PDB file of C-alpha atoms in Angstrom:
ATOM      1  CA  GLY T   1     154.513 -50.272  43.599  1.00 51.00           C
ATOM      2  CA  GLU T   2     154.827 -49.582  47.268  1.00 61.00           C
ATOM      3  CA  ASP T   3     157.093 -46.707  48.188  1.00 82.00           C
ATOM      4  CA  VAL T   4     157.117 -44.121  50.930  1.00 90.00           C
ATOM      5  CA  GLU T   5     159.606 -41.279  50.749  1.00 92.00           C
ATOM      6  CA  GLN T   6     160.780 -38.759  53.286  1.00 93.00           C
ATOM      7  CA  SER T   7     163.544 -36.204  53.453  1.00 89.00           C
ATOM      8  CA  LEU T   8     166.382 -37.429  55.644  1.00 90.00           C
ATOM      9  CA  PHE T   9     167.055 -34.462  57.874  1.00 95.00           C
ATOM     10  CA  LEU T  10     165.403 -31.367  59.343  1.00 97.00           C
ATOM     11  CA  SER T  11     166.896 -28.832  61.720  1.00 97.00           C
ATOM     12  CA  VAL T  12     164.787 -26.220  63.539  1.00 97.00           C
ATOM     13  CA  ARG T  13     165.218 -23.788  66.384  1.00 97.00           C
ATOM     14  CA  GLU T  14     163.484 -24.467  69.693  1.00 97.00           C
ATOM     15  CA  GLY T  15     160.069 -22.803  69.756  1.00 97.00           C
ATOM     16  CA  ASP T  16     159.682 -22.805  65.964  1.00 97.00           C
ATOM     17  CA  SER T  17     157.317 -25.095  64.080  1.00 97.00           C
ATOM     18  CA  SER T  18     158.621 -28.205  62.358  1.00 97.00           C
ATOM     19  CA  VAL T  19     157.071 -29.649  59.226  1.00 97.00           C
ATOM     20  CA  ILE T  20     158.026 -33.155  58.184  1.00 97.00           C
ATOM     21  CA  ASN T  21     156.875 -34.290  54.774  1.00 97.00           C
ATOM     22  CA  CYS T  22     156.139 -37.679  53.300  1.00 95.00           C
ATOM     23  CA  THR T  23     154.980 -38.906  49.921  1.00 94.00           C
ATOM     24  CA  TYR T  24     153.488 -42.280  49.176  1.00 89.00           C
ATOM     25  CA  THR T  25     152.566 -44.048  45.986  1.00 83.00           C
ATOM     26  CA  ASP T  26     149.728 -46.419  46.781  1.00 77.00           C
ATOM     27  CA  SER T  27     146.335 -44.788  46.426  1.00 73.00           C
ATOM     28  CA  SER T  28     144.645 -47.708  48.189  1.00 74.00           C
ATOM     29  CA  SER T  29     146.194 -46.747  51.516  1.00 71.00           C
ATOM     30  CA  THR T  30     143.568 -46.635  54.216  1.00 77.00           C
ATOM     31  CA  TYR T  31     145.590 -45.527  57.211  1.00 85.00           C
ATOM     32  CA  LEU T  32     148.645 -43.290  57.361  1.00 90.00           C
ATOM     33  CA  TYR T  33     150.751 -43.121  60.485  1.00 92.00           C
ATOM     34  CA  TRP T  34     153.449 -41.040  62.085  1.00 95.00           C
ATOM     35  CA  TYR T  35     155.838 -42.811  64.426  1.00 95.00           C
ATOM     36  CA  LYS T  36     158.612 -41.311  66.567  1.00 96.00           C
ATOM     37  CA  GLN T  37     161.836 -43.140  67.380  1.00 94.00           C
ATOM     38  CA  GLU T  38     164.258 -41.886  70.005  1.00 93.00           C
ATOM     39  CA  PRO T  39     167.871 -43.113  69.929  1.00 87.00           C
ATOM     40  CA  GLY T  40     168.209 -46.832  70.586  1.00 84.00           C
ATOM     41  CA  ALA T  41     164.495 -47.278  71.233  1.00 87.00           C
ATOM     42  CA  GLY T  42     161.449 -48.737  69.579  1.00 88.00           C
ATOM     43  CA  LEU T  43     158.834 -46.784  67.662  1.00 91.00           C
ATOM     44  CA  GLN T  44     156.106 -44.820  69.375  1.00 92.00           C
ATOM     45  CA  LEU T  45     152.901 -44.053  67.523  1.00 91.00           C
ATOM     46  CA  LEU T  46     152.334 -40.305  67.515  1.00 93.00           C
ATOM     47  CA  THR T  47     149.198 -40.017  65.462  1.00 92.00           C
ATOM     48  CA  TYR T  48     147.412 -41.460  62.470  1.00 90.00           C
ATOM     49  CA  ILE T  49     144.891 -40.334  59.912  1.00 90.00           C
ATOM     50  CA  PHE T  50     142.298 -42.181  57.920  1.00 87.00           C
ATOM     51  CA  SER T  51     142.506 -41.773  54.178  1.00 83.00           C
ATOM     52  CA  ASN T  52     139.080 -40.127  54.058  1.00 85.00           C
ATOM     53  CA  MET T  53     140.276 -37.245  56.234  1.00 86.00           C
ATOM     54  CA  ASP T  54     142.192 -34.135  55.213  1.00 90.00           C
ATOM     55  CA  MET T  55     143.451 -32.989  58.571  1.00 93.00           C
ATOM     56  CA  LYS T  56     143.819 -34.173  62.108  1.00 92.00           C
ATOM     57  CA  GLN T  57     144.972 -32.120  65.071  1.00 94.00           C
ATOM     58  CA  ASP T  58     146.161 -33.483  68.388  1.00 91.00           C
ATOM     59  CA  GLN T  59     147.640 -30.929  70.794  1.00 94.00           C
ATOM     60  CA  ARG T  60     150.912 -29.724  69.190  1.00 96.00           C
ATOM     61  CA  LEU T  61     150.614 -32.112  66.260  1.00 96.00           C
ATOM     62  CA  THR T  62     148.787 -31.411  63.026  1.00 96.00           C
ATOM     63  CA  VAL T  63     148.602 -33.959  60.229  1.00 96.00           C
ATOM     64  CA  LEU T  64     147.650 -32.845  56.736  1.00 96.00           C
ATOM     65  CA  LEU T  65     146.764 -35.287  53.993  1.00 94.00           C
ATOM     66  CA  ASN T  66     146.596 -34.377  50.315  1.00 92.00           C
ATOM     67  CA  LYS T  67     145.218 -37.475  48.632  1.00 89.00           C
ATOM     68  CA  LYS T  68     145.449 -36.023  45.151  1.00 89.00           C
ATOM     69  CA  ASP T  69     149.207 -35.509  45.473  1.00 91.00           C
ATOM     70  CA  LYS T  70     149.676 -38.489  47.858  1.00 90.00           C
ATOM     71  CA  HIS T  71     151.379 -36.155  50.297  1.00 94.00           C
ATOM     72  CA  LEU T  72     151.317 -36.386  54.079  1.00 94.00           C
ATOM     73  CA  SER T  73     152.810 -33.895  56.485  1.00 96.00           C
ATOM     74  CA  LEU T  74     153.330 -33.660  60.220  1.00 97.00           C
ATOM     75  CA  ARG T  75     153.537 -30.236  61.798  1.00 97.00           C
ATOM     76  CA  ILE T  76     154.898 -29.920  65.322  1.00 97.00           C
ATOM     77  CA  ALA T  77     154.100 -26.573  66.906  1.00 97.00           C
ATOM     78  CA  ASP T  78     156.437 -24.974  69.463  1.00 97.00           C
ATOM     79  CA  THR T  79     159.113 -27.597  68.853  1.00 97.00           C
ATOM     80  CA  GLN T  80     161.051 -28.597  71.963  1.00 97.00           C
ATOM     81  CA  THR T  81     164.455 -30.240  72.395  1.00 95.00           C
ATOM     82  CA  GLY T  82     162.634 -33.381  73.511  1.00 94.00           C
ATOM     83  CA  ASP T  83     161.127 -33.597  70.045  1.00 96.00           C
ATOM     84  CA  SER T  84     164.558 -34.412  68.597  1.00 96.00           C
ATOM     85  CA  ALA T  85     164.166 -37.908  67.170  1.00 96.00           C
ATOM     86  CA  ILE T  86     163.594 -39.789  63.928  1.00 96.00           C
ATOM     87  CA  TYR T  87     160.077 -39.542  62.546  1.00 97.00           C
ATOM     88  CA  PHE T  88     158.686 -42.259  60.295  1.00 95.00           C
ATOM     89  CA  CYS T  89     155.610 -42.082  58.182  1.00 94.00           C
ATOM     90  CA  ALA T  90     153.964 -45.360  57.272  1.00 91.00           C
ATOM     91  CA  GLU T  91     151.037 -46.448  55.171  1.00 88.00           C
ATOM     92  CA  MET T  92     148.679 -49.354  55.645  1.00 83.00           C
ATOM     93  CA  MET T  93     146.942 -50.607  52.567  1.00 70.00           C
ATOM     94  CA  ASP T  94     143.360 -51.762  52.536  1.00 65.00           C
ATOM     95  CA  SER T  95     144.033 -55.290  51.375  1.00 62.00           C
ATOM     96  CA  SER T  96     147.232 -55.937  53.243  1.00 63.00           C
ATOM     97  CA  TYR T  97     148.594 -56.639  56.667  1.00 67.00           C
ATOM     98  CA  LYS T  98     151.686 -54.614  55.908  1.00 74.00           C
ATOM     99  CA  LEU T  99     152.906 -51.302  57.170  1.00 84.00           C
ATOM    100  CA  ILE T 100     155.141 -49.675  54.566  1.00 86.00           C
ATOM    101  CA  PHE T 101     157.620 -47.352  56.242  1.00 90.00           C
ATOM    102  CA  GLY T 102     159.521 -44.397  54.904  1.00 92.00           C
ATOM    103  CA  SER T 103     163.232 -44.168  55.650  1.00 92.00           C
ATOM    104  CA  GLY T 104     162.670 -41.665  58.446  1.00 94.00           C
ATOM    105  CA  THR T 105     163.379 -37.960  58.943  1.00 96.00           C
ATOM    106  CA  ARG T 106     165.868 -37.043  61.619  1.00 96.00           C
ATOM    107  CA  LEU T 107     164.662 -33.913  63.425  1.00 97.00           C
ATOM    108  CA  LEU T 108     167.257 -31.880  65.287  1.00 97.00           C
ATOM    109  CA  VAL T 109     166.013 -29.122  67.569  1.00 97.00           C
ATOM    110  CA  ARG T 110     168.604 -26.439  68.291  1.00 95.00           C
ATOM    111  CA  PRO T 111     168.408 -24.490  71.557  1.00 91.00           C
TER     112      PRO T 111
ATOM    113  CA  ASP W   1     151.962 -52.734  83.127  1.00 60.00           C
ATOM    114  CA  GLY W   2     150.968 -53.960  79.695  1.00 68.00           C
ATOM    115  CA  GLY W   3     153.482 -53.839  76.900  1.00 92.00           C
ATOM    116  CA  ILE W   4     156.001 -55.566  74.719  1.00 95.00           C
ATOM    117  CA  THR W   5     159.398 -56.630  75.958  1.00 95.00           C
ATOM    118  CA  GLN W   6     162.394 -57.650  73.946  1.00 96.00           C
ATOM    119  CA  SER W   7     165.521 -59.175  75.310  1.00 91.00           C
ATOM    120  CA  PRO W   8     168.367 -58.746  75.361  1.00 91.00           C
ATOM    121  CA  LYS W   9     168.836 -55.086  74.426  1.00 92.00           C
ATOM    122  CA  TYR W  10     172.300 -55.762  72.993  1.00 94.00           C
ATOM    123  CA  LEU W  11     173.488 -59.069  71.616  1.00 93.00           C
ATOM    124  CA  PHE W  12     176.871 -60.058  70.232  1.00 93.00           C
ATOM    125  CA  ARG W  13     177.491 -63.249  68.338  1.00 91.00           C
ATOM    126  CA  LYS W  14     180.246 -64.800  66.297  1.00 90.00           C
ATOM    127  CA  GLU W  15     179.744 -65.282  62.602  1.00 89.00           C
ATOM    128  CA  GLY W  16     178.177 -68.637  61.793  1.00 88.00           C
ATOM    129  CA  GLN W  17     176.229 -68.975  65.043  1.00 91.00           C
ATOM    130  CA  ASN W  18     172.458 -69.023  65.250  1.00 93.00           C
ATOM    131  CA  VAL W  19     170.922 -66.600  67.731  1.00 94.00           C
ATOM    132  CA  THR W  20     167.386 -66.243  69.078  1.00 95.00           C
ATOM    133  CA  LEU W  21     165.805 -62.906  69.943  1.00 96.00           C
ATOM    134  CA  SER W  22     162.983 -62.859  72.441  1.00 97.00           C
ATOM    135  CA  CYS W  23     159.699 -60.956  72.116  1.00 97.00           C
ATOM    136  CA  GLU W  24     156.925 -61.155  74.703  1.00 97.00           C
ATOM    137  CA  GLN W  25     153.673 -59.198  74.959  1.00 97.00           C
ATOM    138  CA  ASN W  26     150.977 -59.122  77.622  1.00 96.00           C
ATOM    139  CA  LEU W  27     148.545 -56.999  75.626  1.00 93.00           C
ATOM    140  CA  ASN W  28     146.461 -60.007  74.590  1.00 93.00           C
ATOM    141  CA  HIS W  29     147.219 -59.186  70.959  1.00 92.00           C
ATOM    142  CA  ASP W  30     146.644 -61.797  68.291  1.00 91.00           C
ATOM    143  CA  ALA W  31     149.099 -60.439  65.741  1.00 91.00           C
ATOM    144  CA  MET W  32     152.851 -60.105  66.150  1.00 93.00           C
ATOM    145  CA  TYR W  33     155.571 -58.892  63.803  1.00 94.00           C
ATOM    146  CA  TRP W  34     159.332 -58.788  63.423  1.00 96.00           C
ATOM    147  CA  TYR W  35     161.062 -55.924  61.630  1.00 95.00           C
ATOM    148  CA  ARG W  36     164.653 -55.208  60.798  1.00 96.00           C
ATOM    149  CA  GLN W  37     166.038 -51.669  60.827  1.00 94.00           C
ATOM    150  CA  ASP W  38     169.310 -50.667  59.194  1.00 92.00           C
ATOM    151  CA  PRO W  39     170.912 -47.204  59.552  1.00 84.00           C
ATOM    152  CA  GLY W  40     169.194 -44.557  57.444  1.00 77.00           C
ATOM    153  CA  GLN W  41     166.472 -46.933  56.367  1.00 80.00           C
ATOM    154  CA  GLY W  42     162.923 -47.623  57.326  1.00 84.00           C
ATOM    155  CA  LEU W  43     161.692 -50.842  58.838  1.00 91.00           C
ATOM    156  CA  ARG W  44     161.451 -53.975  56.747  1.00 92.00           C
ATOM    157  CA  LEU W  45     159.127 -56.818  57.660  1.00 92.00           C
ATOM    158  CA  ILE W  46     160.767 -60.180  58.328  1.00 96.00           C
ATOM    159  CA  TYR W  47     157.897 -62.371  59.557  1.00 96.00           C
ATOM    160  CA  TYR W  48     154.463 -61.876  60.986  1.00 93.00           C
ATOM    161  CA  SER W  49     151.924 -64.035  62.788  1.00 93.00           C
ATOM    162  CA  GLN W  50     148.182 -63.484  62.830  1.00 89.00           C
ATOM    163  CA  ILE W  51     147.385 -66.196  65.327  1.00 91.00           C
ATOM    164  CA  VAL W  52     149.003 -68.859  67.458  1.00 94.00           C
ATOM    165  CA  ASN W  53     150.677 -71.680  65.528  1.00 95.00           C
ATOM    166  CA  ASP W  54     150.580 -69.706  62.287  1.00 94.00           C
ATOM    167  CA  PHE W  55     153.068 -67.304  60.707  1.00 95.00           C
ATOM    168  CA  GLN W  56     153.923 -65.914  57.271  1.00 93.00           C
ATOM    169  CA  LYS W  57     157.033 -64.604  55.596  1.00 94.00           C
ATOM    170  CA  GLY W  58     157.471 -60.897  55.170  1.00 92.00           C
ATOM    171  CA  ASP W  59     159.666 -59.131  52.650  1.00 90.00           C
ATOM    172  CA  ILE W  60     163.062 -60.299  53.914  1.00 94.00           C
ATOM    173  CA  ALA W  61     162.489 -63.702  55.543  1.00 96.00           C
ATOM    174  CA  GLU W  62     165.541 -65.462  54.106  1.00 96.00           C
ATOM    175  CA  GLY W  63     167.978 -66.480  56.829  1.00 96.00           C
ATOM    176  CA  TYR W  64     165.405 -66.078  59.619  1.00 97.00           C
ATOM    177  CA  SER W  65     162.944 -68.394  61.345  1.00 97.00           C
ATOM    178  CA  VAL W  66     160.158 -67.878  63.874  1.00 98.00           C
ATOM    179  CA  SER W  67     157.714 -69.831  65.998  1.00 97.00           C
ATOM    180  CA  ARG W  68     154.401 -68.907  67.613  1.00 97.00           C
ATOM    181  CA  GLU W  69     153.610 -71.600  70.144  1.00 97.00           C
ATOM    182  CA  LYS W  70     152.062 -69.174  72.605  1.00 97.00           C
ATOM    183  CA  LYS W  71     150.006 -66.047  72.049  1.00 96.00           C
ATOM    184  CA  GLU W  72     152.369 -63.994  74.192  1.00 97.00           C
ATOM    185  CA  SER W  73     155.616 -65.013  72.558  1.00 98.00           C
ATOM    186  CA  PHE W  74     157.105 -64.694  69.064  1.00 98.00           C
ATOM    187  CA  PRO W  75     160.842 -65.513  69.111  1.00 98.00           C
ATOM    188  CA  LEU W  76     163.006 -64.793  66.082  1.00 97.00           C
ATOM    189  CA  THR W  77     166.030 -66.932  65.212  1.00 97.00           C
ATOM    190  CA  VAL W  78     168.725 -65.374  63.074  1.00 96.00           C
ATOM    191  CA  THR W  79     170.446 -68.275  61.379  1.00 94.00           C
ATOM    192  CA  SER W  80     173.907 -68.571  59.889  1.00 89.00           C
ATOM    193  CA  ALA W  81     172.256 -68.360  56.465  1.00 88.00           C
ATOM    194  CA  GLN W  82     171.509 -64.672  57.010  1.00 89.00           C
ATOM    195  CA  LYS W  83     174.323 -62.955  55.136  1.00 88.00           C
ATOM    196  CA  ASN W  84     174.255 -59.622  56.899  1.00 91.00           C
ATOM    197  CA  PRO W  85     172.624 -60.078  60.310  1.00 93.00           C
ATOM    198  CA  THR W  86     174.015 -57.033  62.118  1.00 95.00           C
ATOM    199  CA  ALA W  87     171.016 -54.724  62.584  1.00 95.00           C
ATOM    200  CA  PHE W  88     168.431 -53.387  65.007  1.00 95.00           C
ATOM    201  CA  TYR W  89     165.496 -55.775  65.379  1.00 97.00           C
ATOM    202  CA  LEU W  90     162.061 -54.561  66.409  1.00 95.00           C
ATOM    203  CA  CYS W  91     159.104 -56.632  67.470  1.00 96.00           C
ATOM    204  CA  ALA W  92     155.546 -55.324  67.333  1.00 94.00           C
ATOM    205  CA  SER W  93     152.044 -56.529  68.074  1.00 93.00           C
ATOM    206  CA  SER W  94     148.503 -55.488  67.253  1.00 89.00           C
ATOM    207  CA  THR W  95     144.996 -56.678  67.982  1.00 85.00           C
ATOM    208  CA  GLN W  96     144.671 -57.936  64.429  1.00 72.00           C
ATOM    209  CA  THR W  97     146.628 -57.627  61.241  1.00 59.00           C
ATOM    210  CA  GLY W  98     145.901 -54.954  58.752  1.00 56.00           C
ATOM    211  CA  LYS W  99     143.636 -52.858  60.897  1.00 59.00           C
ATOM    212  CA  ASP W 100     144.981 -51.684  64.193  1.00 71.00           C
ATOM    213  CA  GLU W 101     147.889 -49.771  65.602  1.00 80.00           C
ATOM    214  CA  GLN W 102     151.083 -51.731  65.993  1.00 87.00           C
ATOM    215  CA  PHE W 103     152.793 -51.373  69.361  1.00 90.00           C
ATOM    216  CA  PHE W 104     156.561 -51.714  69.278  1.00 92.00           C
ATOM    217  CA  GLY W 105     159.028 -53.182  71.698  1.00 94.00           C
ATOM    218  CA  PRO W 106     162.279 -51.391  72.627  1.00 93.00           C
ATOM    219  CA  GLY W 107     164.352 -53.380  70.124  1.00 94.00           C
ATOM    220  CA  THR W 108     167.410 -55.621  70.184  1.00 96.00           C
ATOM    221  CA  ARG W 109     170.659 -54.525  68.587  1.00 95.00           C
ATOM    222  CA  LEU W 110     172.428 -57.569  67.180  1.00 95.00           C
ATOM    223  CA  THR W 111     176.098 -57.322  66.269  1.00 95.00           C
ATOM    224  CA  VAL W 112     177.797 -60.231  64.549  1.00 91.00           C
ATOM    225  CA  LEU W 113     181.550 -60.187  64.977  1.00 87.00           C
TER     226      LEU W 113
END
């Protein structure tokens, strides 16, 4: 079945690294995404990774993909207060139009 | 500037009334989507459209209807048949379904009193 799971909440101190984790169940996923949602706003694509990659780095963001364990993580280096938001992981399956979203992880950055 | 707009940002309606949420994009995207977001949950797909004059039900289509008469526009009607319509509604578009990044609008928060 289709299921994407995330922990609900993460709190870090400003300047520390944040790691947000996600697990998915469908091994046919071709694309995996990280979206950011600020309060009362739509979703903004942060980064994505193809299923044939293990890692992708983009400035402060590092995505790690462990296909064997169906585990995806997003690391934010030098976390800032502006990074406080809800982060959603989502998977896109090869044969489908659908994005399957996790329930989101609320990141709180403490000064 | 190119993007997706949704209006209004906040919408209040009485129970039993139909209401239509607007979604417009000037990105020249073929595919458009409507999602519903409830507190503490991810997004759930209501309807999607791959091309003008065509649309398909998503996972939670009951109580909703859509039309796609123009490429730029994909309005969503929340009907009185929707049992629990209070939610945050997000519209998205992409160049084609199943392959490309979906760009999201700012959302409409619907509250049914």
